[in-house]
mmCIF file of C-alpha atoms in Angstrom:
data_model
loop_
_atom_site.group_PDB
_atom_site.id
_atom_site.type_symbol
_atom_site.label_atom_id
_atom_site.label_comp_id
_atom_site.label_asym_id
_atom_site.label_seq_id
_atom_site.Cartn_x
_atom_site.Cartn_y
_atom_site.Cartn_z
ATOM 1 C CA MET A 1 1.685 23.064 -27.952
ATOM 2 C CA ARG A 2 3.701 23.076 -25.000
ATOM 3 C CA ALA A 3 6.280 20.515 -24.682
ATOM 4 C CA ILE A 4 6.426 17.837 -21.838
ATOM 5 C CA ASP A 5 9.397 16.146 -20.508
ATOM 6 C CA TYR A 6 8.463 12.903 -18.727
ATOM 7 C CA THR A 7 10.316 10.423 -16.470
ATOM 8 C CA ARG A 8 9.026 6.624 -15.689
ATOM 9 C CA ALA A 9 10.692 5.987 -12.023
ATOM 10 C CA ASP A 10 11.368 2.725 -10.944
ATOM 11 C CA SER A 11 11.907 3.292 -7.040
ATOM 12 C CA LEU A 12 10.472 6.055 -4.101
ATOM 13 C CA GLU A 13 14.498 7.469 -3.905
ATOM 14 C CA ALA A 14 13.917 7.991 -8.202
ATOM 15 C CA ALA A 15 11.238 9.713 -8.040
ATOM 16 C CA VAL A 16 12.148 12.097 -5.657
ATOM 17 C CA GLU A 17 15.609 12.504 -7.171
ATOM 18 C CA ALA A 18 13.753 12.918 -10.474
ATOM 19 C CA PHE A 19 11.357 15.881 -9.102
ATOM 20 C CA ALA A 20 13.958 17.346 -7.235
ATOM 21 C CA ALA A 21 16.473 17.628 -10.201
ATOM 22 C CA VAL A 22 13.101 19.464 -12.118
ATOM 23 C CA GLY A 23 11.681 21.514 -8.996
ATOM 24 C CA LEU A 24 8.209 22.776 -8.607
ATOM 25 C CA ASP A 25 7.420 22.585 -12.820
ATOM 26 C CA ALA A 26 7.499 18.652 -11.804
ATOM 27 C CA ARG A 27 3.981 16.501 -11.135
ATOM 28 C CA TYR A 28 3.506 12.890 -10.448
ATOM 29 C CA ILE A 29 1.267 10.929 -12.395
ATOM 30 C CA ALA A 30 -0.357 7.290 -11.810
ATOM 31 C CA GLY A 31 -3.830 7.049 -13.399
ATOM 32 C CA GLY A 32 -3.588 10.780 -14.243
ATOM 33 C CA THR A 33 -7.714 10.881 -14.502
ATOM 34 C CA THR A 34 -7.473 14.240 -12.379
ATOM 35 C CA LEU A 35 -3.952 15.334 -13.729
ATOM 36 C CA TYR A 36 -4.860 15.302 -17.254
ATOM 37 C CA ASP A 37 -7.669 16.952 -17.086
ATOM 38 C CA LEU A 38 -6.033 19.786 -14.954
ATOM 39 C CA MET A 39 -3.803 20.216 -17.483
ATOM 40 C CA LYS A 40 -6.485 20.380 -20.392
ATOM 41 C CA LEU A 41 -8.050 23.832 -18.575
ATOM 42 C CA GLY A 42 -4.654 24.961 -17.949
ATOM 43 C CA VAL A 43 -4.860 24.551 -13.889
ATOM 44 C CA GLU A 44 -1.945 22.705 -14.122
ATOM 45 C CA ARG A 45 1.017 23.300 -16.360
ATOM 46 C CA PRO A 46 3.651 20.838 -15.569
ATOM 47 C CA ALA A 47 6.788 21.297 -17.782
ATOM 48 C CA HIS A 48 8.324 17.134 -16.537
ATOM 49 C CA LEU A 49 5.780 14.565 -15.741
ATOM 50 C CA ILE A 50 7.471 11.808 -13.202
ATOM 51 C CA ASP A 51 5.723 8.402 -13.677
ATOM 52 C CA VAL A 52 5.434 6.498 -11.007
ATOM 53 C CA THR A 53 3.455 3.697 -11.659
ATOM 54 C CA GLY A 54 6.746 1.659 -12.327
ATOM 55 C CA ILE A 55 7.211 1.198 -8.603
ATOM 56 C CA MET A 56 6.935 -2.235 -7.638
ATOM 57 C CA GLY A 57 4.969 -2.899 -4.039
ATOM 58 C CA LEU A 58 2.560 0.584 -3.921
ATOM 59 C CA ASP A 59 -0.386 -1.079 -5.828
ATOM 60 C CA THR A 60 -0.986 -3.991 -2.854
ATOM 61 C CA ILE A 61 -4.075 -4.931 -0.773
ATOM 62 C CA ASP A 62 -3.256 -6.138 2.411
ATOM 63 C CA THR A 63 -6.438 -6.781 4.817
ATOM 64 C CA GLU A 64 -4.558 -9.462 6.315
ATOM 65 C CA GLY A 65 -2.695 -7.645 8.990
ATOM 66 C CA ASP A 66 -3.879 -5.309 12.159
ATOM 67 C CA VAL A 67 -4.828 -2.907 9.892
ATOM 68 C CA LEU A 68 -6.525 -2.535 6.115
ATOM 69 C CA ARG A 69 -3.217 -1.105 3.933
ATOM 70 C CA PHE A 70 -4.007 -0.095 0.461
ATOM 71 C CA GLY A 71 -1.105 1.084 -1.683
ATOM 72 C CA ALA A 72 -1.490 4.236 -3.399
ATOM 73 C CA LEU A 73 -1.065 2.591 -6.655
ATOM 74 C CA ALA A 74 -3.810 0.440 -5.985
ATOM 75 C CA LEU A 75 -7.144 1.204 -8.539
ATOM 76 C CA MET A 76 -10.312 1.862 -7.153
ATOM 77 C CA SER A 77 -12.173 -0.660 -8.461
ATOM 78 C CA ASP A 78 -9.966 -3.467 -7.198
ATOM 79 C CA VAL A 79 -10.280 -2.029 -3.748
ATOM 80 C CA ALA A 80 -14.206 -1.750 -3.917
ATOM 81 C CA TYR A 81 -13.973 -5.281 -5.069
ATOM 82 C CA ALA A 82 -11.676 -6.991 -2.634
ATOM 83 C CA PRO A 83 -13.608 -9.818 -0.554
ATOM 84 C CA ALA A 84 -12.925 -8.589 2.337
ATOM 85 C CA VAL A 85 -13.756 -5.026 2.085
ATOM 86 C CA ARG A 86 -16.808 -5.572 0.482
ATOM 87 C CA GLY A 87 -17.824 -7.838 3.274
ATOM 88 C CA GLU A 88 -16.583 -6.213 5.684
ATOM 89 C CA TYR A 89 -16.310 -2.916 4.929
ATOM 90 C CA PRO A 90 -18.916 -1.665 2.946
ATOM 91 C CA VAL A 91 -19.210 2.405 3.743
ATOM 92 C CA LEU A 92 -15.108 1.787 2.156
ATOM 93 C CA SER A 93 -16.654 -0.446 -0.829
ATOM 94 C CA GLU A 94 -19.745 1.886 -1.327
ATOM 95 C CA SER A 95 -17.682 5.119 -1.618
ATOM 96 C CA LEU A 96 -15.631 3.620 -4.168
ATOM 97 C CA LEU A 97 -18.229 1.729 -6.225
ATOM 98 C CA LYS A 98 -20.595 5.368 -6.023
ATOM 99 C CA ALA A 99 -17.698 7.223 -7.342
ATOM 100 C CA ALA A 100 -16.719 8.160 -10.999
ATOM 101 C CA SER A 101 -17.724 5.930 -13.968
ATOM 102 C CA GLN A 102 -16.677 2.069 -13.895
ATOM 103 C CA GLN A 103 -13.863 3.112 -17.204
ATOM 104 C CA LEU A 104 -12.645 5.590 -14.270
ATOM 105 C CA ARG A 105 -12.342 3.277 -11.375
ATOM 106 C CA ASN A 106 -10.812 0.489 -13.604
ATOM 107 C CA MET A 107 -7.881 3.562 -14.106
ATOM 108 C CA ALA A 108 -7.862 5.634 -11.081
ATOM 109 C CA THR A 109 -5.756 4.668 -7.937
ATOM 110 C CA VAL A 110 -6.720 5.434 -4.629
ATOM 111 C CA GLY A 111 -3.743 7.755 -3.990
ATOM 112 C CA GLY A 112 -4.280 9.887 -6.300
ATOM 113 C CA ASN A 113 -8.328 10.061 -5.403
ATOM 114 C CA LEU A 114 -7.097 11.499 -2.104
ATOM 115 C CA LEU A 115 -5.730 14.662 -4.321
ATOM 116 C CA GLN A 116 -8.664 15.748 -6.692
ATOM 117 C CA ARG A 117 -9.257 19.190 -6.902
ATOM 118 C CA THR A 118 -12.458 20.921 -6.569
ATOM 119 C CA ARG A 119 -15.159 20.441 -9.183
ATOM 120 C CA CYS A 120 -16.156 24.502 -8.878
ATOM 121 C CA PRO A 121 -17.102 25.755 -12.299
ATOM 122 C CA TYR A 122 -14.954 29.389 -11.326
ATOM 123 C CA PHE A 123 -12.164 27.221 -10.238
ATOM 124 C CA ARG A 124 -12.395 24.501 -13.689
ATOM 125 C CA ASN A 125 -13.299 26.861 -16.053
ATOM 126 C CA GLY A 126 -11.781 30.429 -15.694
ATOM 127 C CA ALA A 127 -9.894 31.392 -18.508
ATOM 128 C CA GLY A 128 -6.980 32.446 -15.728
ATOM 129 C CA SER A 129 -3.562 30.745 -15.547
ATOM 130 C CA LEU A 130 -1.630 30.354 -12.526
ATOM 131 C CA SER A 131 -0.143 33.890 -13.312
ATOM 132 C CA THR A 132 -3.084 35.813 -14.372
ATOM 133 C CA VAL A 133 -6.599 36.679 -13.169
ATOM 134 C CA GLY A 134 -9.258 35.533 -16.145
ATOM 135 C CA VAL A 135 -12.537 36.032 -16.594
ATOM 136 C CA TYR A 136 -13.341 34.631 -12.696
ATOM 137 C CA PRO A 137 -11.502 35.581 -9.568
ATOM 138 C CA CYS A 138 -10.444 32.483 -7.838
ATOM 139 C CA ASN A 139 -8.395 32.429 -4.714
ATOM 140 C CA LYS A 140 -7.055 28.496 -5.693
ATOM 141 C CA ARG A 141 -6.404 29.646 -9.145
ATOM 142 C CA VAL A 142 -4.472 33.392 -8.270
ATOM 143 C CA PRO A 143 -4.285 33.674 -4.696
ATOM 144 C CA GLY A 144 -5.539 36.742 -3.571
ATOM 145 C CA SER A 145 -8.249 37.345 -6.716
ATOM 146 C CA GLY A 146 -10.827 36.706 -5.236
ATOM 147 C CA CYS A 147 -13.841 34.348 -5.286
ATOM 148 C CA ALA A 148 -16.435 34.465 -7.580
ATOM 149 C CA ALA A 149 -18.456 31.777 -6.463
ATOM 150 C CA ILE A 150 -19.543 33.959 -2.961
ATOM 151 C CA GLY A 151 -22.317 35.967 -4.412
ATOM 152 C CA GLY A 152 -22.295 34.121 -7.578
ATOM 153 C CA LEU A 153 -24.093 31.057 -8.958
ATOM 154 C CA ASP A 154 -23.141 28.798 -5.679
ATOM 155 C CA ARG A 155 -25.852 26.023 -5.609
ATOM 156 C CA GLY A 156 -23.143 23.244 -5.444
ATOM 157 C CA HIS A 157 -21.024 24.904 -3.047
ATOM 158 C CA ALA A 158 -19.945 23.947 0.280
ATOM 159 C CA ILE A 159 -22.042 25.475 3.435
ATOM 160 C CA LEU A 160 -19.717 23.917 6.052
ATOM 161 C CA GLY A 161 -15.516 25.034 6.308
ATOM 162 C CA VAL A 162 -16.177 27.964 4.543
ATOM 163 C CA SER A 163 -14.447 30.931 4.924
ATOM 164 C CA ASP A 164 -14.454 34.405 2.971
ATOM 165 C CA ALA A 165 -11.866 33.453 0.249
ATOM 166 C CA CYS A 166 -13.651 30.192 -0.619
ATOM 167 C CA ILE A 167 -16.615 28.354 -0.855
ATOM 168 C CA ALA A 168 -15.439 25.450 -2.949
ATOM 169 C CA VAL A 169 -16.512 21.964 -2.228
ATOM 170 C CA SER A 170 -13.891 19.169 -1.639
ATOM 171 C CA PRO A 171 -15.226 16.745 -4.421
ATOM 172 C CA GLY A 172 -13.914 13.481 -3.476
ATOM 173 C CA ASP A 173 -16.174 9.954 -1.850
ATOM 174 C CA TRP A 174 -13.307 8.123 -0.824
ATOM 175 C CA PRO A 175 -11.785 10.562 1.656
ATOM 176 C CA VAL A 176 -15.251 10.713 3.281
ATOM 177 C CA ALA A 177 -15.446 7.344 4.278
ATOM 178 C CA LEU A 178 -11.523 7.150 5.277
ATOM 179 C CA THR A 179 -12.550 10.335 7.144
ATOM 180 C CA ALA A 180 -15.158 8.114 8.866
ATOM 181 C CA MET A 181 -12.905 5.122 9.521
ATOM 182 C CA GLY A 182 -10.271 7.213 10.833
ATOM 183 C CA ALA A 183 -7.797 6.412 8.225
ATOM 184 C CA SER A 184 -3.882 7.481 7.623
ATOM 185 C CA VAL A 185 -1.911 8.323 5.007
ATOM 186 C CA GLU A 186 1.586 7.215 4.430
ATOM 187 C CA ILE A 187 3.844 9.972 2.868
ATOM 188 C CA HIS A 188 7.070 9.515 1.308
ATOM 189 C CA GLY A 189 9.071 12.378 0.233
ATOM 190 C CA PRO A 190 12.801 14.086 0.580
ATOM 191 C CA ALA A 191 12.662 13.807 4.197
ATOM 192 C CA GLY A 192 11.846 10.038 4.419
ATOM 193 C CA THR A 193 8.415 8.460 5.462
ATOM 194 C CA ARG A 194 5.824 10.441 7.362
ATOM 195 C CA THR A 195 1.989 9.613 8.473
ATOM 196 C CA VAL A 196 -0.295 12.149 8.576
ATOM 197 C CA PRO A 197 -4.139 11.156 10.006
ATOM 198 C CA ILE A 198 -6.382 11.466 7.234
ATOM 199 C CA SER A 199 -8.341 14.466 9.684
ATOM 200 C CA ASP A 200 -5.109 16.306 9.555
ATOM 201 C CA PHE A 201 -4.701 16.016 5.199
ATOM 202 C CA TYR A 202 -6.959 17.964 4.168
ATOM 203 C CA ARG A 203 -6.276 22.000 4.870
ATOM 204 C CA LEU A 204 -9.317 24.268 5.580
ATOM 205 C CA PRO A 205 -9.448 27.396 3.012
ATOM 206 C CA GLY A 206 -9.398 30.328 5.425
ATOM 207 C CA ASN A 207 -7.267 32.782 3.908
ATOM 208 C CA THR A 208 -4.780 30.163 2.163
ATOM 209 C CA PRO A 209 -7.709 28.122 -0.038
ATOM 210 C CA HIS A 210 -4.912 27.364 -2.956
ATOM 211 C CA LEU A 211 -3.037 25.378 -0.117
ATOM 212 C CA GLU A 212 -5.619 22.382 0.167
ATOM 213 C CA PHE A 213 -3.511 19.247 0.966
ATOM 214 C CA ASN A 214 -0.937 19.107 3.886
ATOM 215 C CA ILE A 215 1.897 17.470 1.600
ATOM 216 C CA ALA A 216 4.911 18.984 -0.202
ATOM 217 C CA PRO A 217 5.336 19.297 -3.807
ATOM 218 C CA ALA A 218 8.156 16.951 -3.578
ATOM 219 C CA GLU A 219 6.403 14.627 -1.761
ATOM 220 C CA LEU A 220 3.732 11.400 -2.571
ATOM 221 C CA ILE A 221 1.332 9.374 -1.170
ATOM 222 C CA THR A 222 2.539 5.696 -0.612
ATOM 223 C CA ALA A 223 -0.136 4.067 1.210
ATOM 224 C CA ILE A 224 -3.428 4.832 2.923
ATOM 225 C CA THR A 225 -3.976 2.660 6.390
ATOM 226 C CA VAL A 226 -7.067 1.964 8.193
ATOM 227 C CA PRO A 227 -7.839 0.677 11.695
ATOM 228 C CA LYS A 228 -9.910 -2.254 11.770
ATOM 229 C CA ALA A 229 -13.197 -2.209 13.820
ATOM 230 C CA PRO A 230 -16.363 -3.529 13.685
ATOM 231 C CA SER A 231 -17.750 -1.810 10.631
ATOM 232 C CA ARG A 232 -20.018 -4.284 8.756
ATOM 233 C CA SER A 233 -22.839 -1.607 9.934
ATOM 234 C CA SER A 234 -21.927 0.762 8.029
ATOM 235 C CA THR A 235 -22.882 2.678 4.014
ATOM 236 C CA TYR A 236 -21.958 5.488 2.197
ATOM 237 C CA HIS A 237 -24.908 6.953 1.268
ATOM 238 C CA LYS A 238 -24.824 9.488 -1.935
ATOM 239 C CA ILE A 239 -27.527 11.706 -3.779
ATOM 240 C CA ARG A 240 -26.366 13.540 -6.929
ATOM 241 C CA ASP A 241 -28.041 14.926 -9.718
ATOM 242 C CA ARG A 242 -27.984 11.795 -11.808
ATOM 243 C CA GLU A 243 -27.396 8.334 -10.779
ATOM 244 C CA SER A 244 -24.405 7.903 -12.733
ATOM 245 C CA PHE A 245 -20.918 9.722 -12.712
ATOM 246 C CA ALA A 246 -21.868 12.711 -11.064
ATOM 247 C CA PHE A 247 -20.186 13.941 -7.893
ATOM 248 C CA ALA A 248 -21.891 14.377 -4.655
ATOM 249 C CA VAL A 249 -24.753 17.159 -4.009
ATOM 250 C CA ALA A 250 -24.544 15.985 -0.659
ATOM 251 C CA SER A 251 -23.267 12.436 1.114
ATOM 252 C CA ALA A 252 -22.527 10.628 4.265
ATOM 253 C CA ALA A 253 -20.585 7.843 5.581
ATOM 254 C CA VAL A 254 -21.705 6.594 8.462
ATOM 255 C CA VAL A 255 -20.860 3.824 10.878
ATOM 256 C CA VAL A 256 -22.292 2.402 13.589
ATOM 257 C CA GLU A 257 -22.161 -0.190 16.502
ATOM 258 C CA MET A 258 -24.990 -1.435 17.774
ATOM 259 C CA GLU A 259 -26.203 -2.559 21.002
ATOM 260 C CA GLY A 260 -29.718 -4.168 20.860
ATOM 261 C CA ALA A 261 -31.290 -1.011 19.590
ATOM 262 C CA ASP A 262 -29.316 1.435 20.971
ATOM 263 C CA VAL A 263 -26.433 3.738 19.616
ATOM 264 C CA ARG A 264 -22.689 2.418 21.450
ATOM 265 C CA THR A 265 -20.381 4.765 18.805
ATOM 266 C CA ALA A 266 -21.010 6.344 15.895
ATOM 267 C CA ARG A 267 -18.543 7.768 13.113
ATOM 268 C CA ILE A 268 -20.299 10.408 10.783
ATOM 269 C CA ALA A 269 -18.697 12.335 7.781
ATOM 270 C CA LEU A 270 -20.246 14.844 5.168
ATOM 271 C CA GLY A 271 -19.342 15.353 1.696
ATOM 272 C CA GLY A 272 -20.950 17.495 -0.781
ATOM 273 C CA VAL A 273 -21.237 20.245 1.695
ATOM 274 C CA ALA A 274 -18.059 21.241 3.204
ATOM 275 C CA THR A 275 -14.919 22.245 1.992
ATOM 276 C CA ILE A 276 -12.766 19.357 3.433
ATOM 277 C CA PRO A 277 -14.172 16.168 4.156
ATOM 278 C CA TRP A 278 -16.352 16.790 7.046
ATOM 279 C CA ARG A 279 -16.400 14.732 10.423
ATOM 280 C CA ALA A 280 -20.025 15.635 12.030
ATOM 281 C CA GLN A 281 -18.800 15.325 15.640
ATOM 282 C CA SER A 282 -21.839 16.827 17.349
ATOM 283 C CA ALA A 283 -23.948 14.198 15.247
ATOM 284 C CA GLU A 284 -22.536 11.688 16.559
ATOM 285 C CA GLU A 285 -22.625 12.840 20.410
ATOM 286 C CA MET A 286 -26.013 13.261 20.404
ATOM 287 C CA LEU A 287 -26.658 9.526 19.014
ATOM 288 C CA ARG A 288 -24.403 8.340 21.249
ATOM 289 C CA GLY A 289 -25.830 5.670 24.099
ATOM 290 C CA LYS A 290 -29.305 6.449 22.552
ATOM 291 C CA GLN A 291 -32.166 3.896 20.873
ATOM 292 C CA LEU A 292 -32.354 4.815 17.080
ATOM 293 C CA THR A 293 -35.518 5.710 15.496
ATOM 294 C CA PRO A 294 -35.848 7.795 12.665
ATOM 295 C CA GLU A 295 -36.417 10.892 14.433
ATOM 296 C CA LEU A 296 -33.512 11.010 16.299
ATOM 297 C CA ALA A 297 -31.460 10.303 13.235
ATOM 298 C CA PHE A 298 -32.917 13.094 11.703
ATOM 299 C CA GLU A 299 -32.711 15.390 14.744
ATOM 300 C CA ALA A 300 -28.600 14.018 14.736
ATOM 301 C CA GLY A 301 -28.582 15.030 11.001
ATOM 302 C CA ARG A 302 -30.183 18.543 11.834
ATOM 303 C CA ALA A 303 -27.432 18.838 14.510
ATOM 304 C CA ALA A 304 -24.677 18.077 11.708
ATOM 305 C CA PHE A 305 -25.767 20.998 9.952
ATOM 306 C CA LYS A 306 -25.919 23.716 12.908
ATOM 307 C CA ASP A 307 -22.841 26.011 11.748
ATOM 308 C CA ALA A 308 -23.865 26.255 8.279
ATOM 309 C CA ARG A 309 -23.025 29.165 6.221
ATOM 310 C CA GLN A 310 -25.628 29.381 3.413
ATOM 311 C CA GLY A 311 -25.146 31.586 -0.050
ATOM 312 C CA GLN A 312 -27.628 32.260 -2.506
ATOM 313 C CA HIS A 313 -28.587 29.187 -4.182
ATOM 314 C CA ASN A 314 -27.134 26.736 -1.757
ATOM 315 C CA ALA A 315 -29.656 26.530 1.363
ATOM 316 C CA PHE A 316 -31.281 23.426 0.233
ATOM 317 C CA LYS A 317 -28.299 21.420 1.553
ATOM 318 C CA SER A 318 -28.745 21.937 5.004
ATOM 319 C CA ASP A 319 -32.039 20.377 5.090
ATOM 320 C CA LEU A 320 -31.051 17.828 2.345
ATOM 321 C CA GLY A 321 -27.602 16.672 3.941
ATOM 322 C CA ALA A 322 -29.803 16.029 7.236
ATOM 323 C CA ARG A 323 -32.185 13.873 5.385
ATOM 324 C CA VAL A 324 -28.942 11.945 4.444
ATOM 325 C CA VAL A 325 -27.189 11.503 7.370
ATOM 326 C CA ALA A 326 -30.424 10.456 9.005
ATOM 327 C CA ASP A 327 -31.006 7.758 5.967
ATOM 328 C CA ALA A 328 -27.457 6.451 5.992
ATOM 329 C CA LEU A 329 -27.717 6.144 9.933
ATOM 330 C CA MET A 330 -31.041 3.734 9.616
ATOM 331 C CA ILE A 331 -29.224 1.819 7.049
ATOM 332 C CA ALA A 332 -25.833 1.530 8.416
ATOM 333 C CA ALA A 333 -28.172 0.188 11.754
ATOM 334 C CA GLU A 334 -29.482 -2.495 9.839
ATOM 335 C CA ARG A 335 -26.615 -4.001 8.650
ATOM 336 C CA ARG A 336 -26.013 -5.000 12.210
ATOM 337 C CA ALA A 337 -24.987 -8.609 12.421
#
């Protein structure tokens, strides 16, 4: 058994200072629902945990200002059931309620949820460590070792945003909805506070799939902000292998603004099919100014997957994903005021 030191920080400054004193063997922890899993699997092997749950003011939910502001320590369940979120921004509420189990949503934070790592079985279940190649080569765990998923059992893997080094799916639901909403992430670290658009927070795998997020090791997420825009006509539509507590095989977060039967604007993001939360801009452009019909919705869904790179067992995701987009568009449009 490996000994682990523990510090409970009472301020952002104290957390950052504690991290600096330890170095790269430290990890911040809040709900811990992801980190503890990765520690059990040997993917993460921290020597020191810095608990940030004692920092006051990081769990607030503010829906009164010019933007929606969710403190990083706000619980997934609290944000999902916040009256303004559930009533006016169903895409956000649904993405949280369709994620994990109720027990996990009562423990997990919305900031930590952004940092989930892939559920790729080669990444999670390989016998390797951060310094050795195990049974399955995985470039996320051991850079340069290879990717066992390419040419392997790839049913659950990505078909968008893939590279020759990695095809692992980005696992989150909440980040997909935030991508459709054009959210931003506030980050604090040794150099102070900075804001990163959600579209820049996630990194495509390229040749460095082990670098997944645009956040430095000593930095931590402090808040998520979402522009206030008409969003009642929105939904998060998720297809999974079982109804409860399963990750998406394909999902779509859709926000539409309608003018009668015509689409004024549409924002579409995809989950379960890409290496990052994936914005489907080609589908959005196809819809703008046109009358929304089931046929056009499916055509837009097909456009979202025109650049798909399919493997041996996941080609079905192109057609399934197109139908998920089409269904989500029709659901969102039916909710127009």
